[in-house]
Short mmCIF file of C-alpha atoms in Angstrom, two decimals:
data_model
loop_
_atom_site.label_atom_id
_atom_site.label_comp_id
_atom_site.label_asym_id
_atom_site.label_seq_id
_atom_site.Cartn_x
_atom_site.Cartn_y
_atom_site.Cartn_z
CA UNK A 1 1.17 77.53 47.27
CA UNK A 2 3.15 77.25 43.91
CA UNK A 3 1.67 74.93 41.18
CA UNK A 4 4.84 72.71 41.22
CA UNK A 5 3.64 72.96 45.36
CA UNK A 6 -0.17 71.80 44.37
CA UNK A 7 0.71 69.49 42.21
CA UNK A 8 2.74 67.28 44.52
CA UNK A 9 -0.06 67.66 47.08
CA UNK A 10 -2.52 66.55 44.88
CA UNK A 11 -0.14 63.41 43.81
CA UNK A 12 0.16 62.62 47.10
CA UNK A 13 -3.60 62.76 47.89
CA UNK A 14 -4.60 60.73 45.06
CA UNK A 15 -2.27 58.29 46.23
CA UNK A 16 -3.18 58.07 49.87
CA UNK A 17 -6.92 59.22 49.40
CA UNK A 18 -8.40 57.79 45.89
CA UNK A 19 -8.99 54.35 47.50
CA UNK A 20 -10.71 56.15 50.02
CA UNK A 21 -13.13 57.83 48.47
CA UNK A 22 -13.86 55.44 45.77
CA UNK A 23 -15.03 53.59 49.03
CA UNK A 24 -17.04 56.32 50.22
CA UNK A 25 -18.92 56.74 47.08
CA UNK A 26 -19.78 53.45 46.43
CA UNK A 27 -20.84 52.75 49.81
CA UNK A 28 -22.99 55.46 48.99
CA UNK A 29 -23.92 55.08 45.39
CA UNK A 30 -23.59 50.98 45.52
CA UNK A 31 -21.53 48.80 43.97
CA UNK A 32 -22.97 48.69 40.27
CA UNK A 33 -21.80 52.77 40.03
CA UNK A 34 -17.77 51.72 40.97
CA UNK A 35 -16.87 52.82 37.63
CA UNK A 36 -18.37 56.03 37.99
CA UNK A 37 -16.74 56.20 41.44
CA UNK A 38 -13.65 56.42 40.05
CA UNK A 39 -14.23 58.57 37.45
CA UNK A 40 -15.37 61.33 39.33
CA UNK A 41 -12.79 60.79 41.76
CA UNK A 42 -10.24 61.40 38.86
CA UNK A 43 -12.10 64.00 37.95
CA UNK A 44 -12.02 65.87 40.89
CA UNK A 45 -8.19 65.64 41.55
CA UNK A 46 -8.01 67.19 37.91
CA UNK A 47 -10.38 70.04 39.17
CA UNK A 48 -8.01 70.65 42.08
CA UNK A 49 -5.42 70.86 39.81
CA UNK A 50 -6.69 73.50 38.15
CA UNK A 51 -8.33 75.58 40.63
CA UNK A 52 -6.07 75.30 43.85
CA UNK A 53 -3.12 76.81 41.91
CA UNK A 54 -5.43 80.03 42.11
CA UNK A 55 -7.83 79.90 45.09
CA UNK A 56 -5.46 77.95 47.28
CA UNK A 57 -5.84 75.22 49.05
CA UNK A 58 -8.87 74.57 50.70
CA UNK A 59 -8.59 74.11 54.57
CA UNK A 60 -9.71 70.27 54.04
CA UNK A 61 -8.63 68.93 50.65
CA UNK A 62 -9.75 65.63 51.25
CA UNK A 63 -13.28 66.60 52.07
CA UNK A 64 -13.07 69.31 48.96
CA UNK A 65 -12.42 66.06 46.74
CA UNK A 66 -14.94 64.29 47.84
CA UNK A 67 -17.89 66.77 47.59
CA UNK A 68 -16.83 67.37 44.37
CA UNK A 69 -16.68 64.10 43.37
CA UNK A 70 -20.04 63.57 44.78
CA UNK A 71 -21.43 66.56 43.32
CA UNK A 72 -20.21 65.25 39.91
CA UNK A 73 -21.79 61.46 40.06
CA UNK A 74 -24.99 63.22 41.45
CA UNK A 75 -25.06 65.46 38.11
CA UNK A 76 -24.43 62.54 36.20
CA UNK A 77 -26.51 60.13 37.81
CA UNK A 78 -29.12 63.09 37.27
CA UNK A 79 -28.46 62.66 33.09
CA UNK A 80 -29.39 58.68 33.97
CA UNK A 81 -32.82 58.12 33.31
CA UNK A 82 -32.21 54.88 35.57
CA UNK A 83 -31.58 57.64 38.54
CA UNK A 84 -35.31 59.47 37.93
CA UNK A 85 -37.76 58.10 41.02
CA UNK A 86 -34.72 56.81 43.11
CA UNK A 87 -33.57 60.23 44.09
CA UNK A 88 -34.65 60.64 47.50
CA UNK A 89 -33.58 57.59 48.24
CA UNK A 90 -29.70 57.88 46.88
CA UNK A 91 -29.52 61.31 48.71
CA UNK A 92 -30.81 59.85 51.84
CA UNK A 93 -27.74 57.09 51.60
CA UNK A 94 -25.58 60.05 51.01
CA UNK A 95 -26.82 61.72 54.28
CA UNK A 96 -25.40 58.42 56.29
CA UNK A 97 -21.97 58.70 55.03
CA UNK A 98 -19.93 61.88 55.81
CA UNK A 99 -17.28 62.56 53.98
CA UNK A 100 -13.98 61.01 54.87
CA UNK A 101 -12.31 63.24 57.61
CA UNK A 102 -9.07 65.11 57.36
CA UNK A 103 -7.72 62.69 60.24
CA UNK A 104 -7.52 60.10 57.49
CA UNK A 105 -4.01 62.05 56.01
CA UNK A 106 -2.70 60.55 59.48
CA UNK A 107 -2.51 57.12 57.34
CA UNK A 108 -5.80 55.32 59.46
CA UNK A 109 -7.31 53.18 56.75
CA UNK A 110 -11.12 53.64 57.26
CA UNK A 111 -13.82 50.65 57.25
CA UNK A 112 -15.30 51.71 53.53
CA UNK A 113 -11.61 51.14 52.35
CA UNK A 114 -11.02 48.07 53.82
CA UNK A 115 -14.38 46.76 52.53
CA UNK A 116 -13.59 48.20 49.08
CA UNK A 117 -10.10 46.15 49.08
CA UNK A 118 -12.50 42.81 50.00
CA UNK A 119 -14.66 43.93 47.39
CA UNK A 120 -11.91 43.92 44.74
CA UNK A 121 -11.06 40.57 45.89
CA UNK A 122 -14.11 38.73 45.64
CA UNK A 123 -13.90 35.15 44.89
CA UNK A 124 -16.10 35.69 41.54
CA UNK A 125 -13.70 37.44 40.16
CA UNK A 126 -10.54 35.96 38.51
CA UNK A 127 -6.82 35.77 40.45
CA UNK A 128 -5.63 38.54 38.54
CA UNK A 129 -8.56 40.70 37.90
CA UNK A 130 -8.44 40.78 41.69
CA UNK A 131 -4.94 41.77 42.34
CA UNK A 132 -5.10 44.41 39.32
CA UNK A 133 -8.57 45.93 40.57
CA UNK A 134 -6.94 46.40 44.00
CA UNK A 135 -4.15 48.15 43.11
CA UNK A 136 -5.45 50.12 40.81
CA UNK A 137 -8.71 51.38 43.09
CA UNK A 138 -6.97 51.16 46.25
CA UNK A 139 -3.36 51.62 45.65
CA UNK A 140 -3.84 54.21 42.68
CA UNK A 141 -2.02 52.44 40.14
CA UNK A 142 -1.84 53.16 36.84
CA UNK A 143 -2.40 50.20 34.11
CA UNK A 144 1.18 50.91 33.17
CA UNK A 145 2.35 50.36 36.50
CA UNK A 146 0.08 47.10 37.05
CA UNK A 147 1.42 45.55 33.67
CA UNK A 148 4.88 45.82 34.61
CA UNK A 149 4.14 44.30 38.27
CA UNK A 150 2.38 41.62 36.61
CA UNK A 151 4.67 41.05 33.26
CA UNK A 152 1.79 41.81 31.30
CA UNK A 153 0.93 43.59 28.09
CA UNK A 154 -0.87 46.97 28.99
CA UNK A 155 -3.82 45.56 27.02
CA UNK A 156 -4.10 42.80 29.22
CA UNK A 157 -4.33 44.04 32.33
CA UNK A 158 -6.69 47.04 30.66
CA UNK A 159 -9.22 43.60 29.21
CA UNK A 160 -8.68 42.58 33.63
CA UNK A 161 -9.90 45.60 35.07
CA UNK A 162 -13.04 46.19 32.27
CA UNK A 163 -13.83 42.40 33.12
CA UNK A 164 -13.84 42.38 36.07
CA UNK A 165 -16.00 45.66 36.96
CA UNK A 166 -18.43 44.78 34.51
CA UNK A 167 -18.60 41.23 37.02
CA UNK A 168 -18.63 43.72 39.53
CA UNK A 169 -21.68 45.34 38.21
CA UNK A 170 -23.41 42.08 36.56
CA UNK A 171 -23.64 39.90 40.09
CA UNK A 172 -24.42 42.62 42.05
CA UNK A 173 -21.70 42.44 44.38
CA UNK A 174 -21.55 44.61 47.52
CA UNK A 175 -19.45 46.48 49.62
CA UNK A 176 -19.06 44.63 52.21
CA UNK A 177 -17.02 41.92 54.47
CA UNK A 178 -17.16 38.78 54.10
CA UNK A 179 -18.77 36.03 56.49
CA UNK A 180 -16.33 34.76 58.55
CA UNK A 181 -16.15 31.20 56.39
CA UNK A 182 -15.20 32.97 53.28
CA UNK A 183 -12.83 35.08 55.06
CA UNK A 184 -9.77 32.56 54.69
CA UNK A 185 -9.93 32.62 50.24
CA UNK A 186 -10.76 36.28 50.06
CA UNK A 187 -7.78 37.17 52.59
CA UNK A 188 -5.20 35.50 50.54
CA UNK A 189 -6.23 37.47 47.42
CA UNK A 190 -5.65 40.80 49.47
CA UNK A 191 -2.46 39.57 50.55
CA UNK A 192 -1.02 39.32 47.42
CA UNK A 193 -2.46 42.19 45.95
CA UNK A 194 -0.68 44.00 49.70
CA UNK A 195 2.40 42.09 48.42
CA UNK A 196 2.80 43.77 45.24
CA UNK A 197 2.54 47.12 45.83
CA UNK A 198 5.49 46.51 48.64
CA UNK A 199 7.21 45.01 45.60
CA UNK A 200 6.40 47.85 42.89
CA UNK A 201 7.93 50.06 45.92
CA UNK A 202 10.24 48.74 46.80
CA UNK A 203 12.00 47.97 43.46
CA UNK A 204 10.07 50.30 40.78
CA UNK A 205 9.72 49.31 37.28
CA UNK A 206 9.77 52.09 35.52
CA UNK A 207 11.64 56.21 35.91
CA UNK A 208 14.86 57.31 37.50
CA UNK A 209 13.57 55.73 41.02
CA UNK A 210 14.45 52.83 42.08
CA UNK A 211 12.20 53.26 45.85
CA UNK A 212 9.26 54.64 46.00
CA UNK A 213 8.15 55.15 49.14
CA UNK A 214 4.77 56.23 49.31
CA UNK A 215 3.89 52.90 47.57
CA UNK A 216 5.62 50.73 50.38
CA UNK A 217 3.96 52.90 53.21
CA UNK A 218 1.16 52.02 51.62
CA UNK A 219 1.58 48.81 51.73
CA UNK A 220 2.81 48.65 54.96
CA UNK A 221 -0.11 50.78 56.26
CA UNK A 222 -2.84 48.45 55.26
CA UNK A 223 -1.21 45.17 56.18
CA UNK A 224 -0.56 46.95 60.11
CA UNK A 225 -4.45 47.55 59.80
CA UNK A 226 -5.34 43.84 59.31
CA UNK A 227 -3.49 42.81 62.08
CA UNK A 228 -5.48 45.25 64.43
CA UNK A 229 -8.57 43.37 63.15
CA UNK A 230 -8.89 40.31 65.00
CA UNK A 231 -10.78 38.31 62.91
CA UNK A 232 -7.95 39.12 59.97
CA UNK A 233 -4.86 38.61 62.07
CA UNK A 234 -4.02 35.41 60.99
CA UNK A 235 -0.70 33.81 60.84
CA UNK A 236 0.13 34.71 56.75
CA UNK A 237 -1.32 38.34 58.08
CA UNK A 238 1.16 38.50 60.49
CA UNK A 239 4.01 36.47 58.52
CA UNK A 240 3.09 39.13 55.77
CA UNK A 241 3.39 42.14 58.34
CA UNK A 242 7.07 40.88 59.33
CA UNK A 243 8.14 40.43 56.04
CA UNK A 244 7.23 44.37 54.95
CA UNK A 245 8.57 45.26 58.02
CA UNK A 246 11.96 43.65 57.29
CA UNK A 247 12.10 44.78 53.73
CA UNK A 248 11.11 48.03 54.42
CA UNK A 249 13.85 48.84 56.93
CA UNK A 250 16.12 48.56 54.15
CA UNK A 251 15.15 51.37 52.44
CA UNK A 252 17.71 53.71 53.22
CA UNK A 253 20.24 52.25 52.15
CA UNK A 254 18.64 50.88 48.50
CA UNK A 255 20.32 53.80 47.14
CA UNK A 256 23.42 55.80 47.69
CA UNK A 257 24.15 59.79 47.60
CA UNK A 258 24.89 59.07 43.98
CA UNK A 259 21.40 57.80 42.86
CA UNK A 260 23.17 54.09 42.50
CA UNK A 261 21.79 51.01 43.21
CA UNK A 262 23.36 48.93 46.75
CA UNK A 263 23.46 45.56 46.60
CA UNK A 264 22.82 44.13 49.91
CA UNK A 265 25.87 43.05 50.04
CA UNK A 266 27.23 46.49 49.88
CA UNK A 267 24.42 48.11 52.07
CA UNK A 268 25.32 50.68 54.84
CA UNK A 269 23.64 48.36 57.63
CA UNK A 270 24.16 50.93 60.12
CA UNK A 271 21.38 52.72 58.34
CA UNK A 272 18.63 50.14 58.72
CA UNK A 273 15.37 51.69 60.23
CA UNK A 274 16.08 50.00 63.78
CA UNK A 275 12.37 50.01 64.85
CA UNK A 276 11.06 48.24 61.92
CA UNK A 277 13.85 45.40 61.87
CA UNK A 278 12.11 45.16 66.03
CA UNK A 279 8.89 45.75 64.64
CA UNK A 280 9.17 43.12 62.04
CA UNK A 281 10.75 39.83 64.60
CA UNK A 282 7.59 41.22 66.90
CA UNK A 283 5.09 39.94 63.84
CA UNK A 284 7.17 36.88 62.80
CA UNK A 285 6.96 35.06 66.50
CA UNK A 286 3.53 36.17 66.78
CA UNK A 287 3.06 34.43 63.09
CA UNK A 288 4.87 31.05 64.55
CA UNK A 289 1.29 30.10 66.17
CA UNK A 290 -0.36 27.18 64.73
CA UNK A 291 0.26 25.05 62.07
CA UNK A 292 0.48 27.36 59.33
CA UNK A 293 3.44 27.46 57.15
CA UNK A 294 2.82 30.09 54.03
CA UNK A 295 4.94 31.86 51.71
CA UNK A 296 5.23 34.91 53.48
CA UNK A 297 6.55 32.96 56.45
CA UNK A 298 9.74 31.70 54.49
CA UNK A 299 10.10 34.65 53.14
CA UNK A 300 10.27 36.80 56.36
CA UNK A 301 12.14 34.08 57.53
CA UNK A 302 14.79 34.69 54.99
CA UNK A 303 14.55 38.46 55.45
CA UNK A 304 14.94 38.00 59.10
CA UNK A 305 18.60 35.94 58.72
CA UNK A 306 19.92 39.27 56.36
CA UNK A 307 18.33 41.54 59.55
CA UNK A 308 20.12 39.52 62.56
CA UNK A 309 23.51 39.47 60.12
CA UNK A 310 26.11 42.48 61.22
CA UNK A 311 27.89 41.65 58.02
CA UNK A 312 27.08 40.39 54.70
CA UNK A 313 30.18 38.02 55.47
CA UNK A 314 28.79 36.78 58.98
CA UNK A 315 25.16 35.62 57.14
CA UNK A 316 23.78 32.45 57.48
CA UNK A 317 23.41 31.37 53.77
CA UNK A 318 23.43 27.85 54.86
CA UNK A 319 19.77 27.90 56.87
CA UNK A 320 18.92 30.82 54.12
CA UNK A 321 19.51 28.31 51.10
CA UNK A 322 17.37 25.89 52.84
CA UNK A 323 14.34 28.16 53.72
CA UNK A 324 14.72 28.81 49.79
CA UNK A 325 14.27 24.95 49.11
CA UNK A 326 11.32 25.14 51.34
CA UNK A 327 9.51 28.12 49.80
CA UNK A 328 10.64 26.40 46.21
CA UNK A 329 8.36 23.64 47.44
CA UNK A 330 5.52 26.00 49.02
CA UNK A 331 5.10 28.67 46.28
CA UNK A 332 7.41 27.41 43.49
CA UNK A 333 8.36 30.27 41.14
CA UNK A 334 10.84 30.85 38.84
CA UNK A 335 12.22 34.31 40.50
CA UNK A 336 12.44 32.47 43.86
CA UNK A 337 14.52 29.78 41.79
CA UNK A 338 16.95 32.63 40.59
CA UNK A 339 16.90 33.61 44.51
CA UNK A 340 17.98 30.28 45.14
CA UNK A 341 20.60 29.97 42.93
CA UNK A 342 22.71 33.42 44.50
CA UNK A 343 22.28 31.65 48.28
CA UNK A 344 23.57 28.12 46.53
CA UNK A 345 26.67 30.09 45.25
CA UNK A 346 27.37 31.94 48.17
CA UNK A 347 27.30 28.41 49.97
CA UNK A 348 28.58 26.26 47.25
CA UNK A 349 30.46 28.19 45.07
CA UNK A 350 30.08 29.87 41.56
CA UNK A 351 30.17 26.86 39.92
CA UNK A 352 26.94 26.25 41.99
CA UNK A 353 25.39 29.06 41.11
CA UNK A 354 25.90 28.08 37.76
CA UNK A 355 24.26 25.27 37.46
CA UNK A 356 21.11 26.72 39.51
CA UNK A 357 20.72 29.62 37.06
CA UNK A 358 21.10 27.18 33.79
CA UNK A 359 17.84 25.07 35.28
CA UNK A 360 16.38 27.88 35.49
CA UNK A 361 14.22 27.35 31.75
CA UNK A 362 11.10 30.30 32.30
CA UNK A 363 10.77 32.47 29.07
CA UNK A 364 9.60 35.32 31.78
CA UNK A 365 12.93 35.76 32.40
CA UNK A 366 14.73 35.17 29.60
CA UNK A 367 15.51 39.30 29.49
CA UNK A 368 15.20 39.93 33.39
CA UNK A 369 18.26 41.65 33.70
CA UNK A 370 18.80 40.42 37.86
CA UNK A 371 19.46 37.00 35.84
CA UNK A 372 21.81 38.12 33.83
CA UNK A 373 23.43 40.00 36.51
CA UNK A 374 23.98 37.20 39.16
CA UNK A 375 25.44 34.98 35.83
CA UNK A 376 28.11 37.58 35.15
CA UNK A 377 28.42 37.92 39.10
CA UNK A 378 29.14 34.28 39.42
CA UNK A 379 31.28 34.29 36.18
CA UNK A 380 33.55 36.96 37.91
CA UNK A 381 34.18 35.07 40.90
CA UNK A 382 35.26 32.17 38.41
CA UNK A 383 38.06 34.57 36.58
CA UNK A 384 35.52 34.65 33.72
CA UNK A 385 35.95 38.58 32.95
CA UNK A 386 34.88 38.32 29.39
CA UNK A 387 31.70 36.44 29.78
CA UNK A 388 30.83 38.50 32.61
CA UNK A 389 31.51 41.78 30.76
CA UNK A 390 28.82 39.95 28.12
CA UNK A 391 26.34 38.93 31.07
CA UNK A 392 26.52 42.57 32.21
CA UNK A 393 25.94 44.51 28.76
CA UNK A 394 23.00 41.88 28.49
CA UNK A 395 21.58 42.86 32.33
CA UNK A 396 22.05 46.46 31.04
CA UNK A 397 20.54 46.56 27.87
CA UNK A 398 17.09 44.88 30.18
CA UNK A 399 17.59 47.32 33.41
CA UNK A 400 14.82 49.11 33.30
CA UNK A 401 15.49 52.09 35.90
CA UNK A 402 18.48 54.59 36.21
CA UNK A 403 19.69 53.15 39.70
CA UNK A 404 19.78 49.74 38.15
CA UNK A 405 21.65 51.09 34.99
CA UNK A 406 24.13 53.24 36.95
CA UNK A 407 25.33 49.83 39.44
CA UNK A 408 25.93 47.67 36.34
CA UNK A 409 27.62 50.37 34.25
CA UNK A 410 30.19 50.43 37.31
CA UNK A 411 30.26 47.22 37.40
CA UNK A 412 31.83 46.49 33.74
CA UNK A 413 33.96 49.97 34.21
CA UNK A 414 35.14 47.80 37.20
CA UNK A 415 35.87 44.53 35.28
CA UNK A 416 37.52 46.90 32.36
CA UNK A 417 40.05 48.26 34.91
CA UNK A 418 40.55 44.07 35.47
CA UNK A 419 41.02 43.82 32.08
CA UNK A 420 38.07 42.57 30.11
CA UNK A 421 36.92 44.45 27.01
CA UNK A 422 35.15 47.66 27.76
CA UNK A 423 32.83 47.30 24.47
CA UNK A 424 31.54 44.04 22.94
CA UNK A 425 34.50 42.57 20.54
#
């Protein structure tokens, strides 16, 4: 296998596999060692890097990594005075858990990682150290990649993680479930932290992608999992499950041959993944038992109204602008207000639109270039070629992907050929 070969696979298994066996050494070495978990785990994808180019590929990478990374923490828990006396007793923890099998490349999440994502969103920690920790341990974020999910600075979300594995390490908290009355706060926390690395996916934030898949099968993979597990499979679990399931059948048709961006309006429905779109009204009746009404239910909800639609024409805007007002209500946010505002102007009219997008007063996304796009969208519709051409060159000077760029440079080649100035005047 060629190093461009090696290095994909090893990409790929520290994306599908670091969360893993982060778990499986701190099951083993205990909680306080997490940051030396992941160390060694990095370190051992870096010593595939160099040495499979050469020897090849071992038979069973993932179980390569992991004795490697074992080998390392035991050498440097070795260096640790605090390690001299408790020897015997760390290697006889190590003798309980086996390596994580090969089977696990089949996408099975195994119990170590789900207890790891629980232990990354324990209620002592804050709201956001939880969601970062979790996507960084078991999704195998970068920091980069967690600042721009979160519209953070680099150094805050760097302050999050340090913070909140030192609390980690401080209270002594374990890998482990939760009782079942905790289960309820801690399950929300993974949920969101599920939730955005669907979103980071689904619309990346950074390179010449705009999908990236492995991200949203990730997601997807672990929210399928907690619906197996009975105790988990609540309503928002399920609501949550739908919602990914919708979104994700999309995929194919996010971008074109051409690398550019498709509006839904302009998507290729005929390519929607068929299964999922089943697979996705499956979870949503099974989340209409009880009482519960959460985010992820309006949201799936909405999804669900684009999924039943043959025809961006022949969608039900009406019932989607007033699951919008709902969710506004439930989980009030300022991109779900710029949602809102496209559904009131397909309903109401640009002028509509308008108005929603002017209330909309958040400094967050005062250079979010999908605001700037749906102004100059609803500006066209009004005749308004000039100010749209400006509402575009603003969107495009704030995309921050090629895909993105590309559909808004056609876009204001498309209003020049209508006649509005192809540079700013």
């Amino acid at each position: 296998m060629g190093g461009e070969s090696v290095h994909g696979l090893v990409e790929h298994l520290f994306r599908h596999q670091a969360g893993r066996l982060v778990a499986s050494l701190v099951r083993s070495f205990g909680s306080s060692h997490l940051q030396l978990a992941e160390e060694v785990v990095q370190e051992a994808m870096m010593a595939a890097l160099k040495r499979w180019p050469y020897a090849g590929v071992p038979d069973q990478p993932a179980a390569w990594l992991h004795q490697v990374a074992r080998n390392r923490a035991l050498d440097r828990l070795r260096r640790d005075g605090r390690f001299r006396g408790r020897e015997d007793a760390i290697r006889a923890r190590l003798d309980l858990h086996t390596p994580p099998a090969e089977s696990a490349l089949s996408g099975e999440i195994s119990d170590d990682q789900l207890r790891l994502i629980f232990l990354c969103c324990h209620p002592d920690l804050s709201a956001d150290g939880r969601a970062a920790l979790t996507l960084k341990l078991v999704g195998g974020f970068s920091v980069d990649e967690i600042a721009r999910a979160f519209f953070a600075q680099r150094s805050t979300v760097a302050q999050r993680l340090v913070r909140a594995q030192k609390r980690i390490r401080d209270r002594g908290l374990e890998l482990e479930l939760p009782p079942p009355d905790q289960l309820p706060t801690r399950l929300d926390a993974v949920l969101e932290a599920i939730y955005l690395i669907f979103n980071e996916g689904y619309a990346a934030h950074r390179g010449d992608e705009l999908v990236r898949r492995d991200l949203c099968a990730e997601a997807l993979r672990l929210v399928e999992h907690l619906v197996t597990v009975e105790s988990m499979a609540s309503p928002a679990v399920r609501a949550l499950a739908a919602l990914l399931n919708f979104q994700g059948s999309r995929l194919n048709a996010r971008v074109d041959a051409a690398g550019v961006l498709a509006p839904l309006e302009l998507q290729d429905r005929s390519t929607w993944d068929g299964a999922m779109i089943r697979r996705g009204f499956a979870h949503l009746e099974s989340a209409a038992a009880g009482d519960e009404l959460s985010a992820y239910h309006l949201q799936a909800g909405i999804a669900s109204h684009h999924a039943l639609a043959p025809t961006d024409e022949a969608t039900d805007w009406a019932r989607i602008l007033e699951l919008y007002d709902l969710l506004r209500a439930v989980a009030p946010s300022p991109v779900v207000d710029l949602n809102r505002a496209v559904a009131a102007g397909r309903v109401h009219g640009p002028y509509a639109a308008l108005a929603a997008l002017d209330a909309i007063d958040d400094p967050k996304l005062a250079d979010y270039y999908l605001l700037h796009a749906a102004r100059a969208d609803a500006l066209r519709r009004l005749g308004e070629k000039e100010a749209s051409a400006s509402a575009l060159r603003r969107a495009l000077a704030a995309a921050p992907t090629g895909p993105e760029r590309r559909v808004l440079e056609k876009r204001l080649e498309e209003l020049a050929s209508e006649g509005a100035s192809p540079q700013p005047s």
